C-alpha cells in the first residue's frame, strides 16, 4: 500500500517528463525532416499536455481507489484472523 | 461583480500574464538547486552569522505558512456563525475537509481523530507552497546579482575554511582583495551566460550600473557591470518552498518523528521497540521454541529500522524532485513556447496537488502501520 502510493508519487512526475520529452524530441525531429519553423514542436508539445494530464489523473485516481479497496480487504482479513484465533483458543 | 465572471477573468489574466513572457525578453533562467541567498543577507547580524544568509525558498515557505494560518483563523471565525447554510469559500473548504476526513477515516479507522490534523495540515501547507509557485512573478521577479562576484564569494569561503582547517586566520582586507581578484577571474570566464535585454525586474544590487560601458571579453561575450552584459542573474524574491531540500527534509523529519511518536503512544515503548528488536517482546523465547524460523526476526528488525530511515530520504526527494522538475519545466517551456506555457501551469497545478496528497497519504499510512501491533489483537489487552 505504502509502496503503491510512493510509486504513484514518482511515476506521475516521470510520466510527465517522458511524455513531454518524447513529444518535444519528436516535434523537433519532424521539424528538421520537413524543414518547418517549429510548427510540429508546438503541436506536439501542446498535444502532450492533455495526454500527460489524463495519465496523471488516471494514475492518482487508481491510487486513491486502490488505497480504499486495500483498506477494505485488510479489514476483512483482520476480522477473519480474529475469528480464526478465537476458534483456535476455544479448541485448545 | 457576479461570481460567475471570476473564472473567465482568471483564465484571461493567466493568458495575459503568459503572453508577457513572449513580448518581453526576460533574463535567461539560471537553474540552481539550493535556495538562492538574497545578495547582501550574508552580512546580516544573526541570519548571516548562523545560517549564512536568507534564502528565497525560506521566505516563500514563511509566506505560505502565513497564508495557511490566516486562512485557518478566518475560516474558524466564519465557523462560529455556522447555524446558517454555509456558502462560498467556507462551504467549499468544508466540503474538502469533509471528503479528506472520510478518506482518512477509511484508511486509519478510529485512529483518524489523532492522525487527521497531521494529514490535513501537511496537505494544506504543501499544497499552498506548491501552488504559490504558479503565481505569475513568484519565481521570476527579484534582485539582480552580479554572477562573478557570487562565484568569487564561494571561492573566498573555501579559502577561509581551508585556512581555518590549518588554524590560520585571514584578515578582512586580505579576503576582500581575494574576492576582487577572483571576481575578475570569473568575469573573464563568463560564467552563467545570461543575457538581459528588457528589464521587467527590480534592480536592487548596488553594483548594477546602466551607464557602465559594456566590455567584450576574448570569447566575444559581453561582460561588465552594465545589466545588459552577460554576468547578471536574478535572485527571485520567492521560490516555491518544495524546490529546496531543506523544506522537504523538514517535512519528512516531522512526518517520521510523528510516526515514531504515535508508534510509541499506541503500542507502548516495549511493544513498539519489539517491532525492531523482537527479543525484547513478551514471550519471544517461547515463540522461537515453537517456531524456530522466528529466530531470524532480529535481522528482519534491523532491516525495518533501516527502512524507517530510508523513508525520510524517499519523502524528501520525491517531493523535491517532482516540484523542482516542474519549475524547471515551466522555465524551459517559457522559452520554447511562451504562450503555450500556460497549459503547463495547468499541469503543475495537478502535480502540486498530487504531490501534496501523496506526501500526506504516505505519512498517514506509515502512522497506521506503525500503530498496528505484530499480533493484531494486542491492542485489546
JSON list of C-alpha atoms in Angstrom, two decimals, chain A residues 1-3 5-10 12-14 16-17 20 24 28 38 41-42 45-46 48-49 52-53 56-57 60 63-65 67-68 71-72 74-75 78 81-82 85 89, chain B residues 102-103 105-109 311 314 318 322 325-326 329 333 336-337 340-348 350-351 354-355 357-359 361-362 365-366 368 372 375-377 380:
[
{"chain": "A", "resi": 1, "resn": "UNK", "atom": "CA", "xyz": [0.00, 0.00, 0.00]},
{"chain": "A", "resi": 2, "resn": "UNK", "atom": "CA", "xyz": [2.67, 2.47, 1.03]},
{"chain": "A", "resi": 3, "resn": "UNK", "atom": "CA", "xyz": [4.75, 1.21, -1.87]},
{"chain": "A", "resi": 5, "resn": "UNK", "atom": "CA", "xyz": [1.41, 5.45, -3.10]},
{"chain": "A", "resi": 6, "resn": "UNK", "atom": "CA", "xyz": [5.15, 6.08, -3.27]},
{"chain": "A", "resi": 7, "resn": "UNK", "atom": "CA", "xyz": [5.29, 4.63, -6.76]},
{"chain": "A", "resi": 8, "resn": "UNK", "atom": "CA", "xyz": [2.40, 6.77, -7.94]},
{"chain": "A", "resi": 9, "resn": "UNK", "atom": "CA", "xyz": [4.12, 9.83, -6.47]},
{"chain": "A", "resi": 10, "resn": "UNK", "atom": "CA", "xyz": [7.23, 9.14, -8.50]},
{"chain": "A", "resi": 12, "resn": "UNK", "atom": "CA", "xyz": [3.31, 10.84, -12.13]},
{"chain": "A", "resi": 13, "resn": "UNK", "atom": "CA", "xyz": [6.41, 13.03, -12.34]},
{"chain": "A", "resi": 14, "resn": "UNK", "atom": "CA", "xyz": [8.23, 10.56, -14.55]},
{"chain": "A", "resi": 16, "resn": "UNK", "atom": "CA", "xyz": [5.10, 13.92, -17.38]},
{"chain": "A", "resi": 17, "resn": "UNK", "atom": "CA", "xyz": [8.81, 14.13, -18.14]},
{"chain": "A", "resi": 20, "resn": "UNK", "atom": "CA", "xyz": [6.65, 15.84, -22.76]},
{"chain": "A", "resi": 24, "resn": "UNK", "atom": "CA", "xyz": [9.28, 17.56, -27.83]},
{"chain": "A", "resi": 28, "resn": "UNK", "atom": "CA", "xyz": [11.94, 18.73, -33.28]},
{"chain": "A", "resi": 38, "resn": "UNK", "atom": "CA", "xyz": [8.78, 24.71, -35.29]},
{"chain": "A", "resi": 41, "resn": "UNK", "atom": "CA", "xyz": [7.18, 21.10, -31.99]},
{"chain": "A", "resi": 42, "resn": "UNK", "atom": "CA", "xyz": [4.35, 23.41, -31.00]},
{"chain": "A", "resi": 45, "resn": "UNK", "atom": "CA", "xyz": [4.07, 19.91, -27.03]},
{"chain": "A", "resi": 46, "resn": "UNK", "atom": "CA", "xyz": [0.53, 21.24, -26.89]},
{"chain": "A", "resi": 48, "resn": "UNK", "atom": "CA", "xyz": [1.42, 16.24, -24.92]},
{"chain": "A", "resi": 49, "resn": "UNK", "atom": "CA", "xyz": [-0.36, 18.26, -22.27]},
{"chain": "A", "resi": 52, "resn": "UNK", "atom": "CA", "xyz": [0.03, 13.84, -19.55]},
{"chain": "A", "resi": 53, "resn": "UNK", "atom": "CA", "xyz": [-2.86, 15.25, -17.60]},
{"chain": "A", "resi": 56, "resn": "UNK", "atom": "CA", "xyz": [-1.72, 11.72, -14.14]},
{"chain": "A", "resi": 57, "resn": "UNK", "atom": "CA", "xyz": [-5.37, 11.91, -13.20]},
{"chain": "A", "resi": 60, "resn": "UNK", "atom": "CA", "xyz": [-3.86, 9.23, -8.96]},
{"chain": "A", "resi": 63, "resn": "UNK", "atom": "CA", "xyz": [-4.02, 5.18, -6.25]},
{"chain": "A", "resi": 64, "resn": "UNK", "atom": "CA", "xyz": [-6.97, 6.51, -4.28]},
{"chain": "A", "resi": 65, "resn": "UNK", "atom": "CA", "xyz": [-9.24, 3.64, -5.37]},
{"chain": "A", "resi": 67, "resn": "UNK", "atom": "CA", "xyz": [-5.99, 2.69, -1.14]},
{"chain": "A", "resi": 68, "resn": "UNK", "atom": "CA", "xyz": [-9.64, 2.37, -0.29]},
{"chain": "A", "resi": 71, "resn": "UNK", "atom": "CA", "xyz": [-8.24, -0.98, 3.44]},
{"chain": "A", "resi": 72, "resn": "UNK", "atom": "CA", "xyz": [-11.48, -2.88, 2.95]},
{"chain": "A", "resi": 74, "resn": "UNK", "atom": "CA", "xyz": [-7.34, -5.65, 5.20]},
{"chain": "A", "resi": 75, "resn": "UNK", "atom": "CA", "xyz": [-10.32, -5.18, 7.44]},
{"chain": "A", "resi": 78, "resn": "UNK", "atom": "CA", "xyz": [-8.23, -8.89, 10.21]},
{"chain": "A", "resi": 81, "resn": "UNK", "atom": "CA", "xyz": [-7.96, -13.71, 11.60]},
{"chain": "A", "resi": 82, "resn": "UNK", "atom": "CA", "xyz": [-9.62, -12.65, 14.81]},
{"chain": "A", "resi": 85, "resn": "UNK", "atom": "CA", "xyz": [-7.74, -17.21, 16.57]},
{"chain": "A", "resi": 89, "resn": "UNK", "atom": "CA", "xyz": [-8.39, -20.70, 21.54]},
{"chain": "B", "resi": 102, "resn": "UNK", "atom": "CA", "xyz": [-13.85, 10.45, 5.23]},
{"chain": "B", "resi": 103, "resn": "UNK", "atom": "CA", "xyz": [-10.94, 9.32, 3.08]},
{"chain": "B", "resi": 105, "resn": "UNK", "atom": "CA", "xyz": [-11.12, 7.53, 8.19]},
{"chain": "B", "resi": 106, "resn": "UNK", "atom": "CA", "xyz": [-11.30, 4.78, 5.58]},
{"chain": "B", "resi": 107, "resn": "UNK", "atom": "CA", "xyz": [-7.57, 4.23, 5.96]},
{"chain": "B", "resi": 108, "resn": "UNK", "atom": "CA", "xyz": [-6.95, 4.93, 9.64]},
{"chain": "B", "resi": 109, "resn": "UNK", "atom": "CA", "xyz": [-10.24, 3.80, 11.14]},
{"chain": "B", "resi": 311, "resn": "UNK", "atom": "CA", "xyz": [11.53, 6.66, 4.38]},
{"chain": "B", "resi": 314, "resn": "UNK", "atom": "CA", "xyz": [12.26, 8.98, -0.07]},
{"chain": "B", "resi": 318, "resn": "UNK", "atom": "CA", "xyz": [10.13, 12.60, -4.05]},
{"chain": "B", "resi": 322, "resn": "UNK", "atom": "CA", "xyz": [8.73, 16.50, -8.65]},
{"chain": "B", "resi": 325, "resn": "UNK", "atom": "CA", "xyz": [11.42, 19.37, -12.15]},
{"chain": "B", "resi": 326, "resn": "UNK", "atom": "CA", "xyz": [8.06, 21.08, -12.59]},
{"chain": "B", "resi": 329, "resn": "UNK", "atom": "CA", "xyz": [9.82, 22.57, -16.99]},
{"chain": "B", "resi": 333, "resn": "UNK", "atom": "CA", "xyz": [8.78, 25.95, -21.74]},
{"chain": "B", "resi": 336, "resn": "UNK", "atom": "CA", "xyz": [10.44, 27.23, -26.07]},
{"chain": "B", "resi": 337, "resn": "UNK", "atom": "CA", "xyz": [6.77, 28.15, -26.38]},
{"chain": "B", "resi": 340, "resn": "UNK", "atom": "CA", "xyz": [1.60, 27.75, -24.67]},
{"chain": "B", "resi": 341, "resn": "UNK", "atom": "CA", "xyz": [3.44, 27.71, -21.37]},
{"chain": "B", "resi": 342, "resn": "UNK", "atom": "CA", "xyz": [0.05, 28.45, -19.80]},
{"chain": "B", "resi": 343, "resn": "UNK", "atom": "CA", "xyz": [-1.04, 24.85, -20.29]},
{"chain": "B", "resi": 344, "resn": "UNK", "atom": "CA", "xyz": [1.96, 23.64, -18.31]},
{"chain": "B", "resi": 345, "resn": "UNK", "atom": "CA", "xyz": [0.80, 25.80, -15.43]},
{"chain": "B", "resi": 346, "resn": "UNK", "atom": "CA", "xyz": [-2.29, 23.61, -15.52]},
{"chain": "B", "resi": 347, "resn": "UNK", "atom": "CA", "xyz": [-0.10, 20.55, -15.40]},
{"chain": "B", "resi": 348, "resn": "UNK", "atom": "CA", "xyz": [1.92, 21.86, -12.47]},
{"chain": "B", "resi": 350, "resn": "UNK", "atom": "CA", "xyz": [-2.06, 18.91, -10.75]},
{"chain": "B", "resi": 351, "resn": "UNK", "atom": "CA", "xyz": [1.47, 17.88, -9.90]},
{"chain": "B", "resi": 354, "resn": "UNK", "atom": "CA", "xyz": [-0.84, 15.03, -6.34]},
{"chain": "B", "resi": 355, "resn": "UNK", "atom": "CA", "xyz": [2.45, 15.50, -4.53]},
{"chain": "B", "resi": 357, "resn": "UNK", "atom": "CA", "xyz": [-1.73, 14.27, -1.44]},
{"chain": "B", "resi": 358, "resn": "UNK", "atom": "CA", "xyz": [0.94, 11.59, -1.85]},
{"chain": "B", "resi": 359, "resn": "UNK", "atom": "CA", "xyz": [3.07, 13.05, 0.93]},
{"chain": "B", "resi": 361, "resn": "UNK", "atom": "CA", "xyz": [-1.27, 9.93, 2.40]},
{"chain": "B", "resi": 362, "resn": "UNK", "atom": "CA", "xyz": [2.06, 8.17, 2.84]},
{"chain": "B", "resi": 365, "resn": "UNK", "atom": "CA", "xyz": [-0.26, 5.02, 6.02]},
{"chain": "B", "resi": 366, "resn": "UNK", "atom": "CA", "xyz": [3.04, 4.92, 7.90]},
{"chain": "B", "resi": 368, "resn": "UNK", "atom": "CA", "xyz": [-1.36, 3.48, 10.69]},
{"chain": "B", "resi": 372, "resn": "UNK", "atom": "CA", "xyz": [-0.56, -1.73, 14.35]},
{"chain": "B", "resi": 375, "resn": "UNK", "atom": "CA", "xyz": [-0.06, -9.84, 16.63]},
{"chain": "B", "resi": 376, "resn": "UNK", "atom": "CA", "xyz": [-3.09, -7.93, 15.51]},
{"chain": "B", "resi": 377, "resn": "UNK", "atom": "CA", "xyz": [-5.06, -8.33, 18.73]},
{"chain": "B", "resi": 380, "resn": "UNK", "atom": "CA", "xyz": [-7.35, -5.13, 23.07]}
]
